[in-house]
Amino acid sequence: MGFGTFGADAAQAASAPPAAVSTVKIRFTLNGKAEELALDPRVTLLDALRERLHLTGTKKGCDRGQCGACTVLVDGRRVNSCLTLAATVDGAAVTTVEGLAQAKLAAVQAAFIERDAFQCGYCTPGQMMSCVALVDEAKHGMPSAVTADLRPNGPARLTDDEIRERMSGNICRCGCYVNIVAAVRDVAGGSRA
Ligand code: FES
């Protein structure tokens, strides 16, 4: 193939109409309400939430699974929504930070305010979703990488080391970690239940 032919092919590709993108239809529960979307199967859950459903409480930090700002719950388990294709939540129950507060602030939200556990606040929705999930994980006896005794032993005790480890997927650029651990401790210990 000569350069002339290649150039003609490239020009034709650039001017050709984009190939039709097929969509998938998904039905799921979002913060307790039924939701239905038809979307490109390549769309992430994060983009579907923010761009299609206008729930902008879930934040896009790194968009590659490193910061935790996009953490939401899918069937009660925390996931990075930037790494989750929206199509995979078909039939699932998704909870975002908007779903935590109904009539009043959820305990976790009150604890973060009381402990001043943020500065700019960008990572805070993800921090709070992780907090809610980790308290539930501990209640069900799920160990972490720093749990000393891995034998089934009832609910896991959330020491500060455990909290730090279990929150380690959520990065805070302002460095509010001491206050975040205090807020999680309050929620885990029931003082904000
Ligand atoms: Fe998903 Fe950073 S935006 S982990």
Coordinates of N, CA, C and O and ligand atoms in Angstrom, one line a residue:
M1 N 0.9 -1.2 0.0 CA 0.0 0.0 0.0 C 0.9 1.2 0.0 O 1.8 1.4 0.8
G2 N 0.7 2.1 -0.9 CA 1.5 3.4 -1.0 C 1.0 4.4 0.0 O -0.1 4.3 0.5
F3 N 1.8 5.4 0.2 CA 1.3 6.5 1.1 C 0.1 7.2 0.6 O -0.8 7.6 1.4
G4 N 0.0 7.3 -0.7 CA -1.2 7.9 -1.3 C -2.5 7.2 -0.9 O -3.5 7.8 -0.5
T5 N -2.4 5.9 -1.0 CA -3.6 5.0 -0.7 C -3.9 5.1 0.8 O -5.1 5.3 1.1
F6 N -2.9 5.1 1.6 CA -3.1 5.2 3.1 C -3.8 6.5 3.4 O -4.8 6.5 4.2
G7 N -3.3 7.6 2.8 CA -3.9 8.9 3.1 C -5.3 8.9 2.7 O -6.2 9.5 3.4
A8 N -5.7 8.3 1.6 CA -7.1 8.3 1.1 C -7.9 7.5 2.1 O -9.1 7.9 2.5
D9 N -7.4 6.4 2.6 CA -8.2 5.6 3.5 C -8.4 6.3 4.8 O -9.5 6.3 5.4
A10 N -7.4 7.0 5.3 CA -7.5 7.7 6.6 C -8.6 8.9 6.5 O -9.4 9.0 7.4
A11 N -8.5 9.6 5.3 CA -9.5 10.6 5.1 C -10.9 10.1 5.1 O -11.8 10.7 5.7
Q12 N -11.0 9.0 4.4 CA -12.4 8.4 4.3 C -12.9 8.0 5.7 O -14.0 8.2 6.0
A13 N -12.0 7.3 6.5 CA -12.4 6.9 7.9 C -12.8 8.1 8.7 O -13.8 8.1 9.5
A14 N -12.1 9.2 8.6 CA -12.4 10.4 9.4 C -13.7 11.0 9.1 O -14.4 11.5 9.9
S15 N -14.1 10.9 7.8 CA -15.3 11.5 7.4 C -16.5 10.6 7.4 O -17.6 11.0 7.3
A16 N -16.2 9.3 7.6 CA -17.3 8.3 7.7 C -18.2 8.6 8.9 O -17.6 8.9 10.0
P17 N -19.5 8.3 8.9 CA -20.3 8.5 10.1 C -19.9 7.5 11.1 O -19.5 6.4 10.7
P18 N -19.9 7.8 12.4 CA -19.5 6.8 13.4 C -20.4 5.6 13.3 O -21.6 5.7 13.0
A19 N -19.8 4.4 13.6 CA -20.6 3.2 13.6 C -21.7 3.3 14.7 O -21.5 3.9 15.7
A20 N -22.9 2.8 14.4 CA -24.0 2.8 15.3 C -23.5 2.1 16.6 O -23.0 1.0 16.6
V21 N -23.8 2.7 17.8 CA -23.5 2.1 19.1 C -24.7 1.5 19.6 O -25.7 2.1 19.7
S22 N -24.6 0.2 19.9 CA -25.8 -0.5 20.4 C -25.9 -0.2 21.9 O -24.9 0.1 22.6
T23 N -27.1 -0.1 22.4 CA -27.3 0.2 23.8 C -27.9 -1.0 24.6 O -28.4 -1.9 23.9
V24 N -27.7 -1.0 25.8 CA -28.3 -2.0 26.7 C -29.2 -1.4 27.6 O -29.0 -0.2 28.0
K25 N -30.3 -2.1 28.0 CA -31.2 -1.5 28.9 C -31.0 -2.2 30.3 O -30.9 -3.4 30.3
I26 N -30.9 -1.3 31.3 CA -30.8 -1.9 32.6 C -31.8 -1.4 33.6 O -32.3 -0.2 33.4
R27 N -32.2 -2.2 34.5 CA -33.2 -1.8 35.5 C -32.5 -2.1 36.9 O -32.0 -3.2 37.1
F28 N -32.5 -1.2 37.7 CA -31.9 -1.4 39.1 C -32.6 -0.5 40.1 O -33.4 0.4 39.7
T29 N -32.3 -0.7 41.3 CA -32.8 0.2 42.4 C -31.8 1.2 42.8 O -30.6 0.8 43.1
L30 N -32.1 2.5 42.7 CA -31.2 3.5 43.1 C -31.7 4.3 44.3 O -32.8 4.9 44.2
N31 N -31.0 4.2 45.4 CA -31.4 4.9 46.6 C -32.9 4.6 46.9 O -33.7 5.5 47.3
G32 N -33.3 3.3 46.7 CA -34.6 2.9 47.1 C -35.7 3.0 46.1 O -36.8 2.6 46.3
K33 N -35.3 3.7 44.9 CA -36.3 3.9 43.9 C -35.9 3.1 42.6 O -34.8 3.0 42.2
A34 N -37.0 2.6 41.9 CA -36.7 1.9 40.6 C -36.2 2.8 39.6 O -36.7 3.9 39.4
E35 N -35.2 2.4 38.8 CA -34.5 3.2 37.8 C -34.4 2.4 36.6 O -34.1 1.2 36.7
E36 N -34.5 3.0 35.4 CA -34.3 2.3 34.2 C -33.4 3.2 33.2 O -33.7 4.4 33.1
L37 N -32.4 2.6 32.6 CA -31.6 3.3 31.7 C -31.3 2.5 30.5 O -31.1 1.3 30.5
A38 N -31.2 3.2 29.3 CA -30.6 2.6 28.1 C -29.3 3.3 27.8 O -29.3 4.5 27.7
L39 N -28.2 2.5 27.8 CA -26.9 3.1 27.7 C -25.9 2.3 26.9 O -26.1 1.1 26.8
D40 N -24.9 3.0 26.5 CA -23.8 2.3 25.8 C -23.2 1.4 26.9 O -22.9 1.8 28.0
P41 N -22.9 0.1 26.5 CA -22.4 -0.8 27.5 C -21.0 -0.5 28.1 O -20.6 -1.1 29.0
R42 N -20.4 0.5 27.4 CA -19.0 0.9 27.9 C -19.1 2.0 29.0 O -18.1 2.3 29.6
V43 N -20.3 2.5 29.3 CA -20.4 3.6 30.3 C -20.2 3.0 31.7 O -20.8 2.0 32.1
T44 N -19.4 3.7 32.5 CA -19.2 3.3 33.8 C -20.4 3.7 34.7 O -21.1 4.6 34.4
L45 N -20.5 3.0 35.8 CA -21.5 3.4 36.8 C -21.4 4.8 37.3 O -22.3 5.6 37.4
L46 N -20.1 5.3 37.4 CA -19.9 6.6 37.9 C -20.4 7.6 36.9 O -21.1 8.6 37.2
D47 N -20.1 7.4 35.6 CA -20.6 8.4 34.6 C -22.1 8.3 34.5 O -22.8 9.3 34.2
A48 N -22.7 7.1 34.6 CA -24.2 7.0 34.5 C -24.8 7.8 35.7 O -25.8 8.5 35.4
L49 N -24.2 7.7 36.8 CA -24.8 8.4 38.0 C -24.7 9.9 37.8 O -25.7 10.6 38.0
R50 N -23.5 10.3 37.4 CA -23.3 11.8 37.3 C -23.9 12.4 36.1 O -24.6 13.4 36.2
E51 N -23.7 11.8 34.9 CA -24.0 12.4 33.7 C -25.5 12.1 33.2 O -26.1 12.9 32.6
R52 N -25.9 10.9 33.5 CA -27.3 10.5 33.1 C -28.3 10.8 34.2 O -29.4 11.2 33.9
L53 N -27.9 10.5 35.4 CA -28.9 10.6 36.5 C -28.7 11.9 37.4 O -29.5 12.1 38.3
H54 N -27.7 12.6 37.1 CA -27.4 13.9 37.7 C -27.3 13.8 39.2 O -27.6 14.7 40.0
L55 N -26.8 12.7 39.7 CA -26.4 12.5 41.1 C -25.0 12.8 41.2 O -24.1 11.9 41.1
T56 N -24.6 14.0 41.5 CA -23.2 14.5 41.4 C -22.5 14.4 42.8 O -21.4 14.8 42.9
G57 N -23.2 13.8 43.8 CA -22.6 13.6 45.1 C -21.4 12.6 45.0 O -20.4 12.8 45.7
T58 N -21.5 11.6 44.1 CA -20.4 10.7 43.9 C -19.4 11.4 43.0 O -19.7 11.9 41.9
K59 N -18.2 11.4 43.5 CA -17.1 12.2 42.8 C -16.2 11.4 41.9 O -15.9 10.3 42.2
K60 N -15.7 12.1 40.9 CA -14.7 11.5 40.0 C -13.4 12.2 40.4 O -13.2 13.4 40.2
G61 N -12.5 11.4 41.0 CA -11.2 11.8 41.4 C -10.2 11.4 40.3 O -9.8 12.2 39.5
C62 N -9.8 10.1 40.4 CA -8.7 9.7 39.5 C -9.3 9.0 38.2 O -8.7 8.9 37.2
D63 N -10.5 8.4 38.3 CA -11.2 7.7 37.3 C -10.4 6.4 36.9 O -10.5 5.9 35.8
R64 N -9.6 5.9 37.9 CA -8.9 4.7 37.6 C -8.7 3.8 38.9 O -7.7 3.1 39.0
G65 N -9.6 3.9 39.8 CA -9.6 3.0 40.9 C -8.5 3.2 42.0 O -8.2 2.3 42.8
Q66 N -8.0 4.5 42.1 CA -6.9 4.7 43.0 C -7.3 5.6 44.2 O -6.6 5.5 45.2
C67 N -8.4 6.4 44.1 CA -8.6 7.4 45.2 C -9.9 7.1 46.0 O -9.9 7.6 47.1
G68 N -10.8 6.3 45.5 CA -12.0 6.0 46.3 C -13.1 7.1 46.4 O -14.1 6.9 47.0
A69 N -12.9 8.2 45.7 CA -13.9 9.3 45.7 C -15.2 8.9 45.1 O -16.2 9.5 45.4
C70 N -15.2 7.8 44.3 CA -16.4 7.4 43.6 C -17.1 6.2 44.2 O -18.0 5.6 43.6
T71 N -16.7 6.0 45.5 CA -17.3 4.8 46.2 C -18.8 4.8 46.3 O -19.3 5.8 46.8
V72 N -19.5 3.8 45.9 CA -20.9 3.6 46.2 C -21.1 2.2 46.7 O -20.2 1.4 46.6
L73 N -22.3 1.9 47.1 CA -22.7 0.6 47.5 C -23.5 -0.1 46.5 O -24.4 0.5 45.9
V74 N -23.1 -1.3 46.1 CA -23.9 -2.2 45.2 C -24.3 -3.4 46.0 O -23.4 -4.2 46.5
D75 N -25.6 -3.6 46.2 CA -26.1 -4.6 47.1 C -25.4 -4.7 48.4 O -25.0 -5.7 49.0
G76 N -25.1 -3.5 49.0 CA -24.5 -3.3 50.3 C -23.0 -3.4 50.3 O -22.4 -3.2 51.4
R77 N -22.4 -3.7 49.2 CA -20.9 -3.8 49.2 C -20.3 -2.6 48.5 O -20.8 -2.2 47.5
R78 N -19.2 -2.1 49.0 CA -18.6 -0.9 48.4 C -17.9 -1.3 47.1 O -17.2 -2.3 47.1
V79 N -18.0 -0.4 46.1 CA -17.3 -0.6 44.9 C -16.8 0.8 44.4 O -17.3 1.8 44.8
N80 N -15.7 0.8 43.6 CA -15.3 2.0 42.9 C -16.2 2.1 41.7 O -16.1 1.3 40.8
S81 N -17.1 3.1 41.6 CA -18.0 3.1 40.5 C -17.3 3.5 39.2 O -17.8 3.3 38.1
C82 N -16.1 4.0 39.3 CA -15.3 4.3 38.1 C -14.8 3.1 37.4 O -14.4 3.1 36.2
L83 N -14.7 2.0 38.2 CA -14.2 0.7 37.6 C -15.4 -0.3 37.4 O -15.1 -1.5 37.1
T84 N -16.6 0.2 37.6 CA -17.8 -0.7 37.5 C -18.6 -0.3 36.2 O -19.0 0.9 36.2
L85 N -18.8 -1.2 35.3 CA -19.7 -0.9 34.2 C -21.1 -0.8 34.7 O -21.6 -1.7 35.4
A86 N -21.8 0.2 34.2 CA -23.2 0.4 34.7 C -24.0 -0.8 34.3 O -24.9 -1.2 35.1
A87 N -23.7 -1.4 33.2 CA -24.5 -2.6 32.8 C -24.5 -3.7 33.8 O -25.4 -4.5 33.8
T88 N -23.4 -3.8 34.6 CA -23.3 -4.9 35.5 C -24.2 -4.7 36.8 O -24.3 -5.6 37.6
V89 N -24.8 -3.5 36.9 CA -25.7 -3.4 38.1 C -27.1 -3.7 37.8 O -28.0 -3.4 38.6
D90 N -27.4 -4.2 36.6 CA -28.7 -4.6 36.2 C -29.3 -5.5 37.3 O -28.7 -6.5 37.7
G91 N -30.4 -5.2 37.9 CA -31.1 -6.0 38.9 C -30.5 -5.8 40.3 O -31.0 -6.4 41.3
A92 N -29.5 -4.9 40.5 CA -28.9 -4.7 41.8 C -29.5 -3.5 42.5 O -30.3 -2.7 41.9
A93 N -29.1 -3.3 43.8 CA -29.5 -2.1 44.5 C -28.3 -1.3 44.7 O -27.3 -1.7 45.3
V94 N -28.4 0.0 44.2 CA -27.2 0.9 44.3 C -27.6 2.0 45.3 O -28.7 2.5 45.3
T95 N -26.6 2.3 46.2 CA -26.8 3.4 47.1 C -25.7 4.4 46.9 O -24.5 4.0 46.9
T96 N -26.0 5.6 46.8 CA -25.0 6.7 46.7 C -25.2 7.6 47.9 O -26.0 7.3 48.8
V97 N -24.3 8.5 48.0 CA -24.3 9.4 49.2 C -25.6 10.1 49.3 O -26.1 10.4 50.5
E98 N -26.3 10.4 48.2 CA -27.6 11.0 48.3 C -28.6 10.1 49.0 O -29.6 10.6 49.6
G99 N -28.4 8.8 48.9 CA -29.3 7.9 49.5 C -29.1 7.7 51.0 O -30.0 7.1 51.7
L100 N -28.0 8.2 51.6 CA -27.8 8.1 53.0 C -28.8 9.0 53.8 O -29.3 8.6 54.8
A101 N -28.9 10.2 53.3 CA -29.8 11.1 54.1 C -31.2 11.1 53.5 O -31.4 11.3 52.3
Q102 N -32.1 10.8 54.3 CA -33.5 10.8 53.9 C -34.1 12.0 54.6 O -33.9 13.1 54.1
A103 N -34.8 11.8 55.7 CA -35.4 13.0 56.4 C -34.4 13.8 57.1 O -34.5 15.0 57.2
K104 N -33.3 13.2 57.6 CA -32.3 13.9 58.3 C -31.0 13.4 58.0 O -30.9 12.4 57.3
L105 N -29.9 14.0 58.4 CA -28.6 13.5 58.2 C -28.4 12.1 58.7 O -28.8 11.8 59.8
A106 N -27.8 11.2 58.0 CA -27.4 9.9 58.5 C -26.4 10.1 59.6 O -25.7 11.1 59.6
A107 N -26.3 9.0 60.4 CA -25.3 9.1 61.5 C -23.9 9.4 61.0 O -23.2 10.2 61.6
V108 N -23.6 8.8 59.9 CA -22.2 9.0 59.4 C -22.0 10.4 59.0 O -20.9 11.0 59.2
Q109 N -23.0 11.0 58.4 CA -22.8 12.4 58.0 C -22.7 13.3 59.2 O -21.9 14.3 59.2
A110 N -23.5 13.1 60.2 CA -23.4 13.9 61.4 C -22.0 13.7 62.1 O -21.4 14.7 62.6
A111 N -21.5 12.5 62.1 CA -20.2 12.2 62.7 C -19.1 13.0 62.0 O -18.2 13.5 62.6
F112 N -19.1 13.0 60.6 CA -18.1 13.7 59.9 C -18.2 15.2 60.1 O -17.1 15.8 60.2
I113 N -19.3 15.7 60.3 CA -19.5 17.1 60.6 C -18.9 17.4 62.0 O -18.1 18.3 62.2
E114 N -19.4 16.6 62.9 CA -19.0 16.8 64.3 C -17.5 16.7 64.5 O -16.9 17.5 65.3
R115 N -16.9 15.8 63.8 CA -15.4 15.6 63.9 C -14.6 16.4 63.0 O -13.4 16.3 62.9
D116 N -15.3 17.2 62.2 CA -14.6 18.1 61.2 C -13.7 17.3 60.4 O -12.5 17.6 60.1
A117 N -14.2 16.2 59.8 CA -13.4 15.1 59.1 C -13.3 15.4 57.6 O -13.3 14.5 56.8
F118 N -13.1 16.7 57.3 CA -12.9 17.0 55.9 C -12.3 18.5 55.8 O -12.4 19.2 56.8
Q119 N -11.7 18.8 54.7 CA -11.3 20.2 54.5 C -12.0 20.7 53.2 O -13.0 21.3 53.2
C120 N -11.5 20.2 52.0 CA -12.2 20.6 50.8 C -13.5 19.9 50.6 O -14.4 20.4 49.9
G121 N -13.6 18.7 51.1 CA -14.8 17.9 51.0 C -15.0 17.0 49.8 O -16.0 16.3 49.7
Y122 N -14.0 17.1 48.9 CA -14.2 16.4 47.6 C -14.2 14.8 47.8 O -15.0 14.1 47.2
C123 N -13.4 14.3 48.7 CA -13.4 12.9 48.9 C -14.4 12.4 49.9 O -14.6 11.2 50.1
T124 N -15.1 13.4 50.6 CA -16.0 13.0 51.7 C -17.1 12.0 51.3 O -17.4 11.1 52.1
P125 N -17.8 12.2 50.2 CA -18.9 11.2 49.9 C -18.3 9.8 49.9 O -18.9 8.9 50.4
G126 N -17.2 9.6 49.2 CA -16.6 8.3 49.1 C -16.1 7.8 50.5 O -16.3 6.6 50.8
Q127 N -15.6 8.7 51.3 CA -15.2 8.3 52.7 C -16.4 7.8 53.5 O -16.3 6.8 54.2
M128 N -17.5 8.5 53.3 CA -18.7 8.2 54.1 C -19.3 6.8 53.6 O -19.7 6.0 54.4
M129 N -19.2 6.6 52.3 CA -19.8 5.3 51.8 C -18.9 4.2 52.3 O -19.4 3.1 52.7
S130 N -17.6 4.4 52.3 CA -16.7 3.3 52.9 C -17.0 3.1 54.3 O -16.9 2.0 54.8
C131 N -17.2 4.2 55.1 CA -17.5 4.1 56.5 C -18.7 3.2 56.7 O -18.7 2.3 57.6
V132 N -19.8 3.5 56.0 CA -21.0 2.7 56.2 C -20.7 1.2 55.9 O -21.1 0.4 56.6
A133 N -20.0 1.0 54.8 CA -19.7 -0.4 54.4 C -18.8 -1.1 55.4 O -19.1 -2.3 55.7
L134 N -17.8 -0.4 55.9 CA -16.9 -1.1 56.7 C -17.5 -1.5 58.1 O -17.2 -2.5 58.7
V135 N -18.4 -0.6 58.6 CA -19.1 -1.0 59.8 C -19.9 -2.2 59.6 O -19.9 -3.1 60.5
D136 N -20.5 -2.3 58.5 CA -21.3 -3.5 58.2 C -20.4 -4.8 58.0 O -20.7 -5.8 58.5
E137 N -19.3 -4.6 57.3 CA -18.4 -5.7 57.1 C -17.9 -6.2 58.5 O -17.8 -7.4 58.7
A138 N -17.5 -5.3 59.4 CA -17.0 -5.7 60.7 C -18.1 -6.4 61.5 O -17.9 -7.4 62.1
K139 N -19.3 -5.9 61.3 CA -20.5 -6.5 62.0 C -20.6 -8.0 61.6 O -21.0 -8.8 62.4
H140 N -20.3 -8.2 60.3 CA -20.4 -9.6 59.8 C -19.1 -10.4 59.9 O -19.0 -11.5 59.3
G141 N -18.2 -9.9 60.7 CA -17.0 -10.6 61.0 C -16.0 -10.7 59.9 O -15.0 -11.5 59.9
M142 N -16.1 -9.8 58.9 CA -15.1 -9.9 57.8 C -13.8 -9.3 58.3 O -13.7 -8.2 58.8
P143 N -12.7 -10.1 58.1 CA -11.4 -9.6 58.5 C -10.8 -8.7 57.5 O -11.2 -8.5 56.4
S144 N -9.7 -7.9 58.0 CA -9.0 -7.1 57.1 C -7.5 -7.6 57.1 O -7.2 -8.6 57.7
A145 N -6.7 -6.9 56.4 CA -5.3 -7.3 56.3 C -4.5 -7.1 57.6 O -3.4 -7.7 57.8
V146 N -5.1 -6.4 58.6 CA -4.4 -6.3 59.9 C -5.1 -7.0 61.0 O -4.8 -6.9 62.2
T147 N -6.1 -7.8 60.6 CA -6.8 -8.6 61.7 C -5.9 -9.7 62.1 O -5.4 -10.5 61.3
A148 N -5.6 -9.8 63.4 CA -4.7 -10.8 64.0 C -5.3 -12.2 64.0 O -4.6 -13.1 63.6
D149 N -6.5 -12.3 64.5 CA -7.1 -13.6 64.6 C -8.1 -13.8 63.5 O -9.2 -13.1 63.5
L150 N -7.8 -14.7 62.6 CA -8.7 -14.9 61.4 C -9.7 -16.0 61.7 O -10.5 -16.3 60.8
R151 N -9.8 -16.6 62.9 CA -10.8 -17.6 63.1 C -12.1 -16.9 63.2 O -12.2 -15.8 63.8
P152 N -13.2 -17.5 62.7 CA -14.5 -16.9 62.9 C -14.8 -16.6 64.3 O -14.7 -17.5 65.2
N153 N -15.1 -15.4 64.6 CA -15.1 -14.9 66.0 C -16.1 -13.9 66.3 O -15.9 -13.0 67.1
G154 N -17.2 -13.9 65.5 CA -18.2 -12.9 65.7 C -17.8 -11.6 65.1 O -16.8 -11.5 64.3
P155 N -18.4 -10.5 65.4 CA -18.1 -9.2 64.8 C -16.6 -8.8 65.1 O -16.1 -9.1 66.1
A156 N -16.0 -8.2 64.1 CA -14.6 -7.7 64.2 C -14.6 -6.4 65.0 O -15.4 -5.6 64.9
R157 N -13.5 -6.3 65.9 CA -13.4 -5.1 66.7 C -12.7 -4.1 65.9 O -11.6 -4.3 65.3
L158 N -13.3 -2.9 65.8 CA -12.7 -1.9 64.9 C -11.8 -1.0 65.7 O -12.2 0.1 66.2
T159 N -10.6 -1.4 65.9 CA -9.5 -0.6 66.5 C -9.2 0.5 65.5 O -9.5 0.4 64.3
D160 N -8.3 1.5 65.9 CA -7.9 2.5 65.0 C -7.1 1.9 63.8 O -7.2 2.4 62.7
D161 N -6.3 0.9 64.1 CA -5.5 0.3 63.1 C -6.4 -0.4 62.1 O -6.2 -0.3 60.8
E162 N -7.5 -1.0 62.6 CA -8.5 -1.7 61.7 C -9.2 -0.6 60.8 O -9.4 -0.8 59.6
I163 N -9.5 0.5 61.4 CA -10.2 1.6 60.7 C -9.3 2.1 59.6 O -9.7 2.3 58.5
R164 N -8.1 2.4 60.0 CA -7.1 2.9 59.0 C -6.9 2.0 57.8 O -6.9 2.4 56.7
E165 N -6.8 0.7 58.1 CA -6.6 -0.3 57.1 C -7.9 -0.4 56.2 O -7.8 -0.4 54.9
R166 N -9.0 -0.4 56.8 CA -10.3 -0.6 56.1 C -10.7 0.7 55.3 O -11.5 0.6 54.4
M167 N -10.1 1.8 55.7 CA -10.4 3.1 55.0 C -9.2 3.4 54.0 O -9.2 4.5 53.4
S168 N -8.3 2.5 53.8 CA -7.1 2.8 53.1 C -7.3 3.0 51.6 O -6.4 3.5 50.9
G169 N -8.5 2.6 51.1 CA -8.8 2.8 49.7 C -9.3 4.2 49.4 O -9.6 4.5 48.3
N170 N -9.5 5.0 50.4 CA -10.1 6.3 50.3 C -9.0 7.3 50.6 O -8.6 7.5 51.8
I171 N -8.6 8.1 49.6 CA -7.5 9.0 49.8 C -8.1 10.4 50.1 O -9.0 10.8 49.5
C172 N -7.4 11.1 51.0 CA -7.8 12.5 51.3 C -6.6 13.4 51.1 O -5.6 13.4 51.8
R173 N -6.7 14.2 50.0 CA -5.5 15.1 49.7 C -5.3 16.2 50.8 O -4.2 16.7 50.9
C174 N -6.3 16.5 51.5 CA -6.2 17.5 52.6 C -5.5 16.9 53.8 O -5.1 17.7 54.7
G175 N -5.5 15.6 53.9 CA -4.8 15.0 55.0 C -5.6 15.0 56.3 O -5.1 15.1 57.4
C176 N -6.9 14.8 56.2 CA -7.8 14.9 57.4 C -7.9 13.5 58.0 O -9.0 13.2 58.7
Y177 N -6.9 12.6 57.9 CA -7.1 11.3 58.3 C -7.4 11.1 59.8 O -8.2 10.2 60.2
V178 N -6.7 11.9 60.6 CA -7.0 11.7 62.1 C -8.4 12.0 62.4 O -9.1 11.2 63.2
N179 N -9.0 13.0 61.8 CA -10.4 13.3 62.1 C -11.4 12.3 61.4 O -12.5 12.0 61.9
I180 N -11.0 11.8 60.2 CA -11.8 10.8 59.6 C -11.8 9.5 60.4 O -12.9 8.9 60.7
V181 N -10.7 9.1 61.0 CA -10.7 7.9 61.8 C -11.6 8.1 63.1 O -12.3 7.2 63.5
A182 N -11.5 9.3 63.6 CA -12.4 9.6 64.8 C -13.8 9.5 64.4 O -14.6 9.0 65.2
A183 N -14.2 10.0 63.2 CA -15.6 10.0 62.8 C -16.0 8.5 62.6 O -17.1 8.1 63.1
V184 N -15.2 7.7 62.0 CA -15.5 6.3 61.7 C -15.7 5.6 63.1 O -16.6 4.8 63.3
R185 N -14.7 5.9 64.0 CA -14.8 5.3 65.3 C -16.1 5.6 66.0 O -16.7 4.8 66.6
D186 N -16.6 6.9 65.9 CA -17.8 7.2 66.5 C -19.0 6.4 65.9 O -19.9 5.9 66.7
V187 N -19.0 6.3 64.6 CA -20.1 5.5 64.0 C -20.0 4.1 64.3 O -21.0 3.4 64.7
A188 N -18.8 3.5 64.3 CA -18.6 2.1 64.6 C -18.9 1.8 66.1 O -19.5 0.7 66.4
G189 N -18.6 2.7 66.9 CA -18.8 2.5 68.4 C -20.2 2.8 68.8 O -20.6 2.5 69.9
G190 N -21.0 3.3 67.9 CA -22.4 3.5 68.2 C -22.7 4.8 68.8 O -23.9 5.1 69.1
S191 N -21.7 5.7 69.0 CA -22.0 6.9 69.7 C -22.8 7.8 68.7 O -23.3 8.8 69.1
R192 N -22.8 7.5 67.4 CA -23.5 8.2 66.4 C -24.6 7.4 65.8 O -25.1 7.7 64.7
A193 N -24.9 6.2 66.4 CA -25.9 5.4 65.7 C -27.3 6.0 65.8 O -27.6 6.8 66.6
Ligands
FES1 FE1 -12.8 6.0 41.2 FE2 -10.8 7.5 42.0 S1 -12.5 8.1 40.8 S2 -11.2 5.4 42.5

